[in-house]
Amino acid sequence: MSFRHPLLAILLLAGALLTLAAWSYAPGLHGGFLFDDFGNLPSLGASGPVDNLATFFRYITSGAADPTGRPLALLSFLLDARDWPAAPYPFKRTNLLLHLLNGVLLALLLRRLGRESLAPAEHDRNDLAAVLGTAFWLLHPLLVSTTLYIVQREAMLPTSFTLLGLLLWLRGRHAMLHGHPRRGLCWIAAGLGGCTILGVLSKANGALLPALALVIEYIWLQRPNPAMHELEPALSTAGSRQLPPAYRRSMQLLAGLPSLLLGAYLLHAGWSGFVHGVSALRPWTMGQRLLTEPRVLMDYLDLLWLPRSFTPGLFNDQVSASTSLWSPATTLPAVLAVLGLIVAAWCLRRKFPAVALAILFYFVGQAMESTTLQLELYFEHRNYLPAMLMFWPLALWLVGIHPLSRHIGPTRPPKAASNKPVSAALLKGALALVLLSGLALMTHASTVLWGNTHDQALLWARLNPGSPRAQANASLLEMAAGKPQAAVARLTAALPIDPDQVQLSFNLIGAHCMLGSVPASDLELARRAIFHTRDPGTLLVHWFDSSIEAATQSRCHGLDLTALDSLLDAGLDNPKLIEVNGRHQDLLYLKAHIALARHDPAAALHDFNAALAWDVRPGAALNQAALLGAAGYPQEGLAHLDRYRELQTQQAPPANGMPWLHAWVLQQQDYWPREIRRLRDTLRQDAQAKIATHE
């Protein structure tokens, strides 16, 4: 570099690029909550404001995702709110700060990797390449759907711990290679052990850290190192024969063994999926999932390598599973392309190590969410961690570094600056500026959309015409904007394509309610949908609760309690819903809710008791008894609590992991018995007051 103080110039450039990233994301900070945000964040207020140790421990152990419950992700949400409902802005602001922090950590990682393998004469250019490679990742528009999607902090935090873990591991490795085994072992244990645990406590894919370290070790570090040769010729290569035995043993224990265990777990998940089948929630088999994921991965790579301002976003339920290598026709080419990239990267790892590292790091980073685990087929946020090194080879080339195969021995002196064409350097500098500007502008355009929930929903519906979620979401926004006619037109067009989607048929009823009357055809479509649907999640309870209220108040002509009851009967006849844990209980609970609206306490108590018997839970008993009391039937509420006491021995034990710990916390706090005693006292007082009134 021609600067007198190159490090200062690089730091100024890094600061400018961080500022550019903050500017690019700023418009999106004013957007709202989306999709899974509503399924995860309300736990902030599930048992009251998190303002004391008791509620803190109940909240932090309440996670249901992964065996760990992701407690560190839950903890991070307390930075933004301690009760629910809350404003979205603080959550999005914290996500952006975390994204910028990850950019800083990535730059430090790329700098360290370059310095581990490049000659000292190339260190200044290597530092510049680290900043550029980070900027390409930091500004990439595909990452907007991770950074501004609040709940995907669960994907960002494992990335933070992975980056930190790799940095600590590299520091320990350096110490061991320079004769400090104890110090090195401490750093390696903190990086590959401690940070893996922290990553897993944020999200399960934090377990990939040891495997990613192995990829870096064998693809990038075990190569001739001209920098090391100048200091110690005996260590000029980091091949396995030259590495200290203590380092090899530490890597076998802290990287090799966890990677083998993870691989075994993924193989077991695949075997179980083939032998026992997949969850009733999924419309595909394990074989179909494994055939589909190469298509998904190639689509991800297309979005990474050919960035664009607007992507499909959060709604990708229209992605159809491959049923064979030839159906759809892109399946076999995608499988061959993925295998070809992996094999080519391995075969060319000596000649093009940076490219090989970027590709293999990407596919190992996708190993959990894109293989045998029974997750949904497609989500953009799955690229956040795997794509970290994707743009580093380009950055190295732009600054004039060609880390190709090297031979053990002294590095060749760099060519004099006068021998290098100035025009080539200027062209590369101009190209880097164009790429950075283009990425920043595309990201800014995307975040402007993320800041406008209404326009965002309409665009996603247009980009994903086959996605029921996208169409249902757009129709809700149209109704909220006072345009029920547009919602009716959208849903009427979408339902023939996906007639089993209750979210479409329910929203169509809602749109017609806004127009004054629900035709019988809407109810017939809803009955068909609820009879055939797979698990619609919490949509059933939320929609029926609001619809029962509307029917009771006669706010919607054509939608009465009899019609709603017939929909629930269709749901109870659906074997797919019966297979889903908790959904049968929801349907019986809603039947009881309708009975309450009809002022039939005996029927309500019968259905509440039946719901409780299906899945004995103290929370369900408490909620249902409270509903009976609030409706003016305290004696029935007491009877329901008595029924819970009779069924209490049938309560299923909590699952291992965080559910068990959560149950233990509640037991230590005497939470459920205390709440039930409190409700029982209230119901007794109400019953006595009711008797006194009648007397």
XYZ file of C-alpha atoms in Angstrom:
695
model
C 0.000 0.000 0.000
C 1.159 3.492 -0.646
C -0.092 4.881 2.674
C 2.482 5.859 5.273
C 0.256 4.292 7.948
C -1.572 1.461 6.158
C -3.195 0.087 9.326
C -4.764 3.461 10.105
C -6.066 3.707 6.541
C -7.600 0.216 6.787
C -9.233 1.044 10.121
C -10.718 4.218 8.621
C -12.016 2.196 5.683
C -13.518 -0.389 8.051
C -15.248 2.371 10.021
C -16.625 3.885 6.828
C -17.966 0.517 5.687
C -19.634 -0.110 9.057
C -21.256 3.309 8.748
C -22.372 2.431 5.229
C -23.914 -0.804 6.516
C -25.742 1.071 9.283
C -27.085 3.545 6.699
C -28.189 0.707 4.444
C -30.177 -0.938 7.238
C -31.597 2.186 8.893
C -34.939 2.301 6.988
C -35.811 -1.241 8.035
C -35.626 -0.468 11.747
C -39.116 1.035 11.577
C -40.806 -2.160 10.378
C -43.083 -4.350 12.458
C -43.179 -7.847 13.876
C -43.508 -10.712 11.385
C -44.532 -14.371 11.215
C -42.637 -16.347 13.904
C -42.050 -13.203 15.962
C -45.634 -13.580 17.188
C -45.032 -17.193 18.158
C -41.862 -16.553 20.165
C -41.737 -13.058 21.636
C -45.014 -13.131 23.636
C -43.244 -15.387 26.153
C -41.779 -12.124 27.475
C -45.095 -11.557 29.226
C -46.477 -15.083 29.507
C -46.246 -15.161 33.301
C -46.088 -11.446 33.955
C -43.415 -8.795 33.355
C -39.858 -10.086 33.689
C -39.006 -7.775 36.575
C -37.892 -10.178 39.318
C -35.854 -13.352 39.668
C -38.883 -15.645 39.761
C -40.299 -14.433 36.450
C -36.776 -14.260 35.008
C -36.143 -17.953 35.632
C -39.590 -18.896 34.363
C -38.959 -16.925 31.180
C -35.393 -18.016 30.523
C -36.339 -21.706 30.800
C -39.545 -21.408 28.766
C -38.004 -22.044 25.346
C -39.408 -24.993 23.428
C -37.148 -24.912 20.340
C -34.260 -27.425 20.437
C -33.578 -29.526 23.539
C -31.743 -26.518 25.015
C -34.663 -24.092 24.574
C -32.180 -21.480 23.238
C -31.895 -19.616 26.560
C -29.197 -17.178 25.417
C -31.417 -16.009 22.568
C -34.263 -15.549 25.044
C -31.909 -13.673 27.363
C -30.926 -11.297 24.569
C -34.555 -10.296 24.012
C -34.594 -8.856 27.538
C -32.291 -6.137 26.221
C -35.264 -4.847 24.233
C -38.358 -5.531 26.342
C -39.402 -7.155 29.600
C -43.088 -7.521 28.924
C -45.479 -8.103 26.044
C -46.790 -6.469 23.910
C -43.752 -4.373 23.082
C -42.459 -2.079 20.336
C -40.459 -3.710 17.492
C -37.874 -0.932 17.076
C -35.573 -1.878 20.006
C -35.483 -5.514 18.860
C -34.505 -4.556 15.316
C -31.916 -2.066 16.562
C -30.244 -4.763 18.657
C -30.266 -7.135 15.678
C -28.503 -4.511 13.564
C -25.873 -3.882 16.252
C -25.290 -7.620 16.453
C -24.917 -7.794 12.660
C -22.299 -5.031 12.773
C -20.495 -6.808 15.618
C -20.441 -9.998 13.562
C -18.888 -7.976 10.756
C -16.079 -6.842 13.064
C -15.479 -10.403 14.260
C -15.473 -11.702 10.678
C -12.896 -9.090 9.634
C -10.656 -10.162 12.521
C -11.074 -13.810 11.519
C -10.218 -13.190 7.860
C -7.229 -11.072 8.896
C -5.963 -13.853 11.142
C -6.487 -16.520 8.499
C -4.568 -14.514 5.936
C -1.697 -13.819 8.286
C -1.470 -17.508 9.167
C -0.794 -18.387 5.541
C 0.601 -15.361 3.723
C 4.054 -13.808 3.683
C 4.669 -10.682 5.816
C 5.079 -8.619 2.645
C 1.402 -9.317 1.879
C 0.000 -8.507 5.344
C -1.195 -4.990 4.540
C -3.000 -6.180 1.452
C -4.337 -9.132 3.420
C -5.808 -6.753 6.000
C -7.491 -4.813 3.219
C -8.860 -8.071 1.767
C -10.253 -8.981 5.200
C -12.148 -5.688 5.352
C -13.434 -6.037 1.780
C -14.480 -9.686 2.225
C -16.348 -8.712 5.369
C -18.005 -5.748 3.672
C -19.309 -7.925 0.839
C -20.903 -10.218 3.450
C -22.080 -7.414 5.714
C -23.784 -5.496 2.900
C -25.260 -8.475 1.053
C -29.032 -8.022 0.589
C -29.764 -11.705 1.229
C -28.870 -11.175 4.894
C -31.581 -8.551 5.366
C -34.155 -11.273 6.000
C -32.016 -12.481 8.902
C -30.968 -9.156 10.397
C -34.374 -7.443 10.328
C -36.390 -10.550 11.183
C -36.357 -10.200 14.953
C -36.680 -13.828 15.931
C -33.684 -14.715 13.748
C -31.428 -13.293 16.399
C -31.434 -17.009 17.127
C -29.418 -17.436 13.905
C -27.186 -14.396 14.501
C -26.025 -15.252 18.024
C -24.581 -18.680 17.074
C -22.684 -16.869 14.323
C -21.231 -14.486 16.906
C -20.070 -17.370 19.099
C -18.764 -19.288 16.080
C -16.646 -16.336 14.990
C -15.395 -15.765 18.520
C -14.677 -19.473 18.939
C -12.652 -19.630 15.715
C -10.624 -16.586 16.772
C -9.844 -18.101 20.167
C -8.977 -21.427 18.564
C -6.566 -19.764 16.123
C -4.928 -17.897 18.966
C -4.476 -21.149 20.870
C -3.144 -22.874 17.782
C -0.598 -20.093 17.281
C 0.495 -20.391 20.916
C 0.959 -24.158 20.656
C 2.983 -23.889 17.453
C 5.258 -21.401 19.198
C 5.971 -23.580 22.214
C 3.262 -22.549 24.688
C 1.151 -25.719 24.995
C -0.696 -24.900 28.226
C -1.660 -21.416 27.165
C -2.629 -22.712 23.735
C -4.758 -25.496 25.175
C -6.660 -22.990 27.335
C -7.457 -20.808 24.329
C -8.468 -23.804 22.205
C -10.696 -25.178 24.970
C -12.332 -21.774 25.395
C -12.869 -21.460 21.639
C -13.919 -24.933 20.531
C -15.425 -25.973 23.864
C -16.828 -22.895 25.549
C -18.025 -21.071 22.450
C -19.626 -24.235 21.056
C -21.658 -24.537 24.253
C -22.651 -20.865 24.075
C -23.570 -21.251 20.412
C -25.729 -24.310 21.097
C -27.477 -22.426 23.911
C -28.422 -19.837 21.274
C -29.450 -22.311 18.566
C -28.542 -25.904 17.790
C -26.430 -25.085 14.732
C -23.838 -23.599 17.092
C -22.701 -27.254 17.267
C -21.132 -26.792 13.818
C -18.218 -24.755 15.223
C -15.833 -27.740 15.696
C -16.542 -29.026 12.178
C -15.961 -25.573 10.696
C -12.632 -25.394 12.537
C -11.642 -28.708 10.964
C -12.474 -27.361 7.510
C -10.241 -24.349 8.091
C -7.490 -26.556 9.528
C -7.303 -29.007 6.637
C -8.099 -26.716 3.723
C -6.340 -23.490 4.665
C -3.885 -23.967 7.499
C -2.201 -27.251 6.556
C -0.449 -25.649 3.612
C 3.044 -24.309 3.103
C 3.330 -21.124 5.171
C 5.951 -18.682 3.862
C 5.478 -16.457 6.889
C 6.400 -19.297 9.250
C 9.348 -20.358 7.093
C 11.059 -17.012 7.604
C 10.880 -17.585 11.401
C 11.217 -21.364 11.747
C 11.813 -23.466 8.634
C 10.868 -26.638 10.531
C 7.346 -25.281 10.947
C 6.961 -23.910 7.437
C 4.086 -26.277 6.877
C 1.279 -26.930 9.286
C 0.787 -30.475 8.046
C -0.150 -33.104 10.534
C 3.421 -34.418 10.868
C 4.767 -31.014 11.899
C 2.005 -30.092 14.344
C 2.776 -30.618 18.044
C 1.267 -33.847 19.442
C -0.562 -31.847 22.123
C -2.291 -29.800 19.422
C -3.274 -32.882 17.452
C -4.745 -34.477 20.569
C -6.647 -31.322 21.492
C -8.126 -31.128 17.996
C -9.113 -34.794 18.098
C -10.897 -34.234 21.403
C -12.424 -30.772 20.915
C -13.024 -30.738 17.139
C -12.893 -34.281 15.794
C -15.013 -35.999 18.451
C -17.828 -33.377 18.494
C -17.905 -33.423 14.689
C -18.211 -37.222 14.676
C -20.985 -37.082 17.253
C -22.837 -34.452 15.227
C -22.439 -36.508 12.054
C -23.730 -39.594 13.869
C -26.718 -37.639 15.153
C -27.592 -36.413 11.655
C -27.240 -39.947 10.272
C -29.471 -41.261 13.046
C -32.060 -38.564 12.287
C -32.030 -39.606 8.641
C -32.274 -43.299 9.472
C -35.152 -42.628 11.846
C -36.904 -40.589 9.163
C -36.607 -43.437 6.660
C -37.613 -46.194 9.089
C -40.269 -44.501 11.229
C -41.387 -41.755 8.871
C -41.390 -38.004 9.422
C -43.695 -35.889 11.527
C -47.312 -35.500 10.500
C -46.533 -31.797 10.227
C -44.503 -32.379 7.058
C -46.006 -33.173 3.643
C -42.855 -34.963 2.440
C -40.796 -38.051 3.265
C -37.167 -38.094 4.387
C -36.083 -39.286 0.962
C -37.971 -36.455 -0.704
C -36.371 -33.935 1.661
C -32.869 -35.159 0.830
C -33.641 -34.923 -2.889
C -35.074 -31.425 -2.480
C -32.312 -29.783 -0.453
C -29.757 -29.687 -3.327
C -32.282 -27.626 -5.305
C -32.682 -25.353 -2.309
C -28.920 -25.013 -1.848
C -28.404 -24.085 -5.483
C -31.121 -21.470 -5.166
C -29.347 -20.068 -2.102
C -26.077 -19.912 -4.042
C -27.835 -18.159 -6.901
C -29.063 -15.500 -4.471
C -25.570 -15.185 -2.967
C -23.610 -15.032 -6.201
C -26.146 -12.942 -8.134
C -27.521 -10.608 -5.435
C -30.750 -8.712 -5.937
C -32.693 -6.171 -3.927
C -35.835 -8.223 -3.449
C -35.887 -11.898 -2.587
C -38.767 -14.284 -1.742
C -38.385 -13.277 1.914
C -39.944 -15.256 4.756
C -42.639 -17.120 2.843
C -41.270 -20.159 1.041
C -43.937 -22.756 1.735
C -44.569 -22.989 -2.012
C -41.295 -24.906 -2.482
C -42.399 -28.357 -3.625
C -40.545 -31.479 -2.576
C -38.741 -33.546 -5.190
C -40.419 -36.920 -5.607
C -37.618 -38.434 -7.705
C -34.386 -37.459 -9.444
C -36.458 -36.412 -12.439
C -39.401 -34.717 -10.729
C -39.023 -31.809 -10.920
C -36.496 -31.790 -13.742
C -34.061 -29.579 -11.804
C -33.510 -32.221 -9.104
C -30.801 -34.314 -10.756
C -28.847 -31.284 -12.091
C -28.964 -29.748 -8.597
C -27.733 -32.966 -6.956
C -24.886 -33.217 -9.484
C -24.050 -29.523 -9.068
C -23.783 -29.774 -5.273
C -21.706 -32.943 -5.453
C -19.574 -31.389 -8.183
C -18.871 -28.267 -6.141
C -17.865 -30.300 -3.093
C -15.629 -32.693 -5.060
C -14.062 -29.878 -7.092
C -13.354 -27.858 -3.959
C -11.633 -30.821 -2.345
C -9.608 -31.719 -5.442
C -8.493 -28.119 -6.036
C -7.813 -27.281 -2.389
C -4.065 -27.030 -3.030
C -4.311 -24.877 -6.114
C -7.245 -22.672 -5.079
C -7.365 -22.951 -1.291
C -9.360 -19.766 -0.621
C -12.069 -20.814 -3.080
C -12.080 -24.383 -1.744
C -12.341 -23.085 1.807
C -15.277 -20.809 0.977
C -17.219 -23.626 -0.736
C -16.556 -26.373 1.810
C -17.162 -23.989 4.731
C -20.518 -23.138 3.145
C -21.682 -26.730 2.754
C -20.511 -27.778 6.212
C -22.326 -24.712 7.558
C -25.516 -26.013 5.931
C -25.062 -29.531 7.279
C -27.664 -29.297 10.040
C -30.508 -27.285 8.566
C -30.289 -28.615 5.013
C -29.931 -32.365 5.508
C -31.793 -34.865 7.681
C -33.448 -32.763 10.382
C -37.199 -32.473 9.823
C -37.237 -28.705 9.332
C -39.090 -26.739 6.685
C -37.429 -26.977 3.309
C -36.347 -23.392 2.722
C -35.427 -20.304 4.740
C -33.065 -17.531 3.690
C -31.635 -17.047 7.186
C -29.904 -20.416 6.900
C -27.218 -18.677 4.802
C -26.152 -16.212 7.483
C -23.406 -18.350 9.042
C -22.410 -20.550 6.060
C -21.804 -17.568 3.730
C -19.254 -15.855 5.986
C -16.224 -16.809 3.883
C -17.993 -16.826 0.534
C -16.650 -13.470 -0.688
C -13.137 -13.618 0.738
C -11.564 -15.152 -2.416
C -12.955 -12.253 -4.453
C -11.558 -9.778 -1.945
C -8.113 -11.430 -2.067
C -8.095 -11.206 -5.840
C -9.175 -7.562 -5.798
C -6.232 -6.548 -3.608
C -3.774 -8.527 -5.697
C -3.228 -11.589 -3.488
C -3.192 -14.967 -5.192
C -2.949 -17.592 -2.427
C -2.461 -20.540 -4.760
C -0.276 -23.564 -4.170
C 3.056 -22.809 -2.544
C 6.132 -24.884 -1.960
C 7.945 -25.251 1.328
C 10.854 -22.849 1.325
C 11.566 -19.164 1.206
C 8.870 -17.057 -0.296
C 9.742 -15.386 -3.526
C 10.340 -11.678 -3.175
C 7.368 -9.591 -4.259
C 7.589 -7.911 -7.582
C 8.468 -4.266 -7.565
C 5.490 -1.976 -7.712
C 6.649 -0.600 -11.039
C 6.357 -4.044 -12.615
C 2.684 -4.327 -11.839
C 0.362 -2.603 -14.270
C -1.195 0.366 -12.550
C -4.251 0.107 -14.760
C -5.096 -3.382 -13.431
C -4.963 -2.154 -9.845
C -7.147 0.811 -10.705
C -9.658 -1.395 -12.475
C -9.844 -3.739 -9.499
C -10.252 -0.790 -7.154
C -13.048 0.557 -9.310
C -14.686 -2.867 -9.414
C -14.519 -3.118 -5.609
C -16.145 0.309 -5.307
C -18.898 -0.653 -7.743
C -19.581 -3.907 -5.928
C -19.724 -2.242 -2.514
C -21.950 0.552 -3.804
C -24.241 -1.872 -5.578
C -24.625 -4.115 -2.545
C -25.259 -1.135 -0.270
C -27.915 0.273 -2.601
C -29.641 -3.096 -3.015
C -29.646 -3.636 0.744
C -30.968 -0.112 1.310
C -33.785 -0.717 -1.180
C -34.618 -3.976 0.566
C -34.654 -2.416 4.028
C -36.887 0.411 2.829
C -39.381 -2.331 2.010
C -38.821 -3.997 5.386
C -39.725 -0.691 6.990
C -43.133 -0.727 5.290
C -45.030 -3.836 6.368
C -47.950 -3.259 4.002
C -45.888 -2.876 0.827
C -43.620 -5.707 1.945
C -46.570 -8.102 2.248
C -47.870 -7.180 -1.198
C -44.462 -7.629 -2.838
C -43.860 -10.987 -1.168
C -47.281 -12.129 -2.346
C -46.326 -11.104 -5.878
C -42.902 -12.789 -5.687
C -44.403 -15.954 -4.155
C -47.697 -16.521 -5.988
C -47.764 -20.175 -4.894
C -47.199 -19.469 -1.201
C -50.389 -19.720 0.912
C -48.622 -17.919 3.749
C -47.670 -15.013 1.518
C -51.202 -14.693 0.136
C -52.801 -14.988 3.591
C -50.412 -12.407 5.015
C -51.089 -9.986 2.161
C -54.836 -10.402 2.584
C -54.572 -9.549 6.286
C -52.661 -6.371 5.468
C -55.245 -5.463 2.806
C -58.048 -5.910 5.319
C -56.141 -3.825 7.874
C -55.839 -1.109 5.228
C -59.614 -1.153 4.686
C -59.507 -3.018 1.368
C -61.510 -6.217 1.934
C -62.475 -6.402 -1.763
C -58.806 -6.774 -2.694
C -58.399 -9.455 -0.044
C -61.422 -11.369 -1.374
C -60.053 -11.264 -4.912
C -56.627 -12.482 -3.752
C -57.998 -15.310 -1.609
C -60.550 -16.418 -4.183
C -57.712 -16.851 -6.664
C -55.441 -18.643 -4.169
C -57.898 -21.139 -2.681
C -58.380 -23.324 -5.802
C -54.611 -23.865 -5.851
C -54.400 -24.781 -2.142
C -57.911 -25.674 -0.962
C -56.584 -27.402 2.172
C -55.066 -24.208 3.575
C -57.220 -23.045 6.489
C -55.373 -19.725 6.646
C -56.790 -18.870 3.214
C -60.350 -19.978 3.896
C -60.420 -18.347 7.344
C -59.154 -15.065 5.925
C -61.782 -15.219 3.165
C -64.469 -15.438 5.849
C -62.896 -12.467 7.599
C -62.810 -10.412 4.412
C -66.466 -11.155 3.644
C -67.334 -10.276 7.248
C -65.883 -6.828 6.629
C -68.130 -6.562 3.575
C -71.186 -7.436 5.682
C -72.047 -11.082 5.009
C -70.395 -14.490 4.763
C -71.780 -16.674 1.955
C -72.418 -20.356 2.603
C -69.740 -21.224 0.054
C -67.075 -19.687 2.329
C -68.128 -21.934 5.189
C -68.092 -24.990 2.943
C -64.544 -24.117 1.802
C -63.478 -23.708 5.432
C -65.039 -27.053 6.401
C -63.196 -28.788 3.594
C -59.915 -27.075 4.526
C -60.071 -27.895 8.235
C -60.978 -31.513 7.442
C -57.911 -31.960 5.207
C -55.359 -29.558 6.688
C -52.153 -30.468 8.426
C -51.304 -28.725 11.677
C -52.171 -25.011 11.354
C -50.490 -24.249 14.684
C -51.976 -21.606 16.952
C -54.060 -20.199 14.090
C -57.014 -22.383 15.133
C -57.348 -20.950 18.625
C -56.653 -17.358 17.615
C -59.105 -17.322 14.718
C -61.894 -19.193 16.488
C -61.569 -17.074 19.635
C -62.096 -13.870 17.650
C -64.779 -15.448 15.446
C -66.759 -16.734 18.447
C -66.771 -13.213 19.845
C -67.952 -11.811 16.491
C -70.689 -14.473 16.219
C -71.873 -13.847 19.771
C -72.211 -10.130 19.076
C -73.853 -10.769 15.660
C -71.218 -8.650 13.962
C -71.036 -10.880 10.901
C -74.152 -12.029 9.050
C -73.904 -15.696 8.090
C -71.282 -16.521 10.690
C -73.020 -17.849 13.785
C -72.141 -20.266 16.561
C -73.738 -23.198 14.731
C -71.524 -22.595 11.696
C -68.410 -22.361 13.865
C -69.393 -25.538 15.707
C -69.690 -27.381 12.409
C -66.160 -26.262 11.469
C -64.812 -27.659 14.743
C -66.626 -30.954 14.114
C -64.866 -31.162 10.745
C -61.561 -30.583 12.501
C -62.278 -33.327 15.025
C -62.909 -35.697 12.087
C -59.495 -34.858 10.579
C -57.042 -37.687 11.442
C -54.040 -35.463 10.609
C -55.008 -33.043 13.382
C -55.592 -35.832 15.871
C -51.992 -37.004 15.304
C -50.597 -33.592 16.261
C -49.892 -33.205 19.955
C -52.117 -30.566 21.513
C -54.309 -29.863 18.504
C -57.131 -32.205 19.533
C -57.131 -30.471 22.901
C -57.421 -27.096 21.150
C -60.470 -28.245 19.208
C -62.239 -29.496 22.331
C -61.322 -26.289 24.152
C -62.947 -24.290 21.347
C -66.064 -26.469 21.508
C -66.290 -25.572 25.197
C -65.810 -21.905 24.343
C -68.804 -22.072 22.001
C -70.837 -23.777 24.737
C -69.996 -20.867 27.046
C -71.143 -18.431 24.361
C -74.435 -20.383 24.284
C -74.716 -20.100 28.075
C -74.508 -23.875 28.438
C -72.143 -24.423 31.404
C -72.748 -28.172 31.567
C -71.633 -28.671 27.953
C -68.715 -26.305 28.474
C -67.527 -28.215 31.541
C -67.876 -31.524 29.675
C -65.771 -30.306 26.750
C -63.180 -28.642 28.997
C -62.843 -31.881 30.954
C -62.468 -33.841 27.716
C -59.813 -31.416 26.494
C -57.926 -31.722 29.763
C -58.057 -35.532 29.681
C -56.509 -35.490 26.223
C -53.420 -33.678 27.519
C -53.260 -33.147 31.287
C -51.524 -29.821 31.895
C -51.936 -27.462 34.856
C -51.833 -24.420 32.577
C -54.764 -25.717 30.537
C -56.787 -26.531 33.656
C -56.099 -23.099 35.125
C -57.052 -21.262 31.943
C -60.238 -23.252 31.388
C -61.397 -22.945 35.003
C -60.764 -19.197 34.821
C -62.893 -18.978 31.654
C -65.753 -20.755 33.394
C -65.514 -18.384 36.325
C -65.289 -15.291 34.125
C -68.415 -16.426 32.267
C -70.341 -16.502 35.545
C -70.034 -20.204 36.354
C -67.656 -20.428 39.335
C -69.080 -23.789 40.536
C -68.223 -25.346 37.179
C -64.777 -23.754 37.400
C -64.241 -25.420 40.776
C -65.481 -28.706 39.357
C -62.945 -28.425 36.536
C -60.115 -27.879 39.021
C -61.347 -30.933 40.917
C -61.201 -32.915 37.682
C -57.609 -31.767 37.162
C -56.749 -33.000 40.653
C -58.171 -36.414 39.729
C -56.214 -36.546 36.466
C -53.000 -35.072 37.841
C -51.272 -38.442 38.141
C -51.742 -38.941 34.387
C -49.743 -35.831 33.555
C -46.956 -36.678 31.135
C -43.433 -36.085 32.488
C -41.576 -33.202 30.843
C -39.255 -33.975 27.974
C -35.526 -34.024 28.594
C -33.547 -30.850 28.297
C -34.992 -27.406 28.869
C -38.616 -28.609 29.336
C -37.428 -30.660 32.310
C -35.517 -27.691 33.743
C -38.527 -25.417 33.241
C -40.749 -27.890 35.096
C -38.179 -28.051 37.891
C -38.114 -24.240 38.173
C -41.907 -24.133 38.395
C -41.844 -26.866 41.021
C -39.244 -25.034 43.092
C -41.345 -21.883 42.936
C -44.515 -23.833 43.828
C -45.905 -21.979 40.818
C -48.828 -24.113 39.654
C -50.130 -25.115 43.111
C -49.967 -21.494 44.203
C -51.809 -20.262 41.116
C -54.446 -22.971 41.416
C -54.987 -22.165 45.120
C -55.384 -18.515 44.248
C -57.903 -19.252 41.482
C -59.780 -21.742 43.679
C -60.148 -19.079 46.408
C -61.453 -16.581 43.854
C -63.939 -19.078 42.429
C -65.195 -20.007 45.916
C -65.779 -16.350 46.741
C -67.617 -15.828 43.446
C -69.734 -18.942 44.051
C -70.682 -17.778 47.541
C -71.542 -14.321 46.240
C -73.680 -15.882 43.507
C -75.563 -18.017 46.053
C -76.072 -15.007 48.312
C -77.429 -12.991 45.401
C -79.968 -15.691 44.525
C -81.057 -15.931 48.158
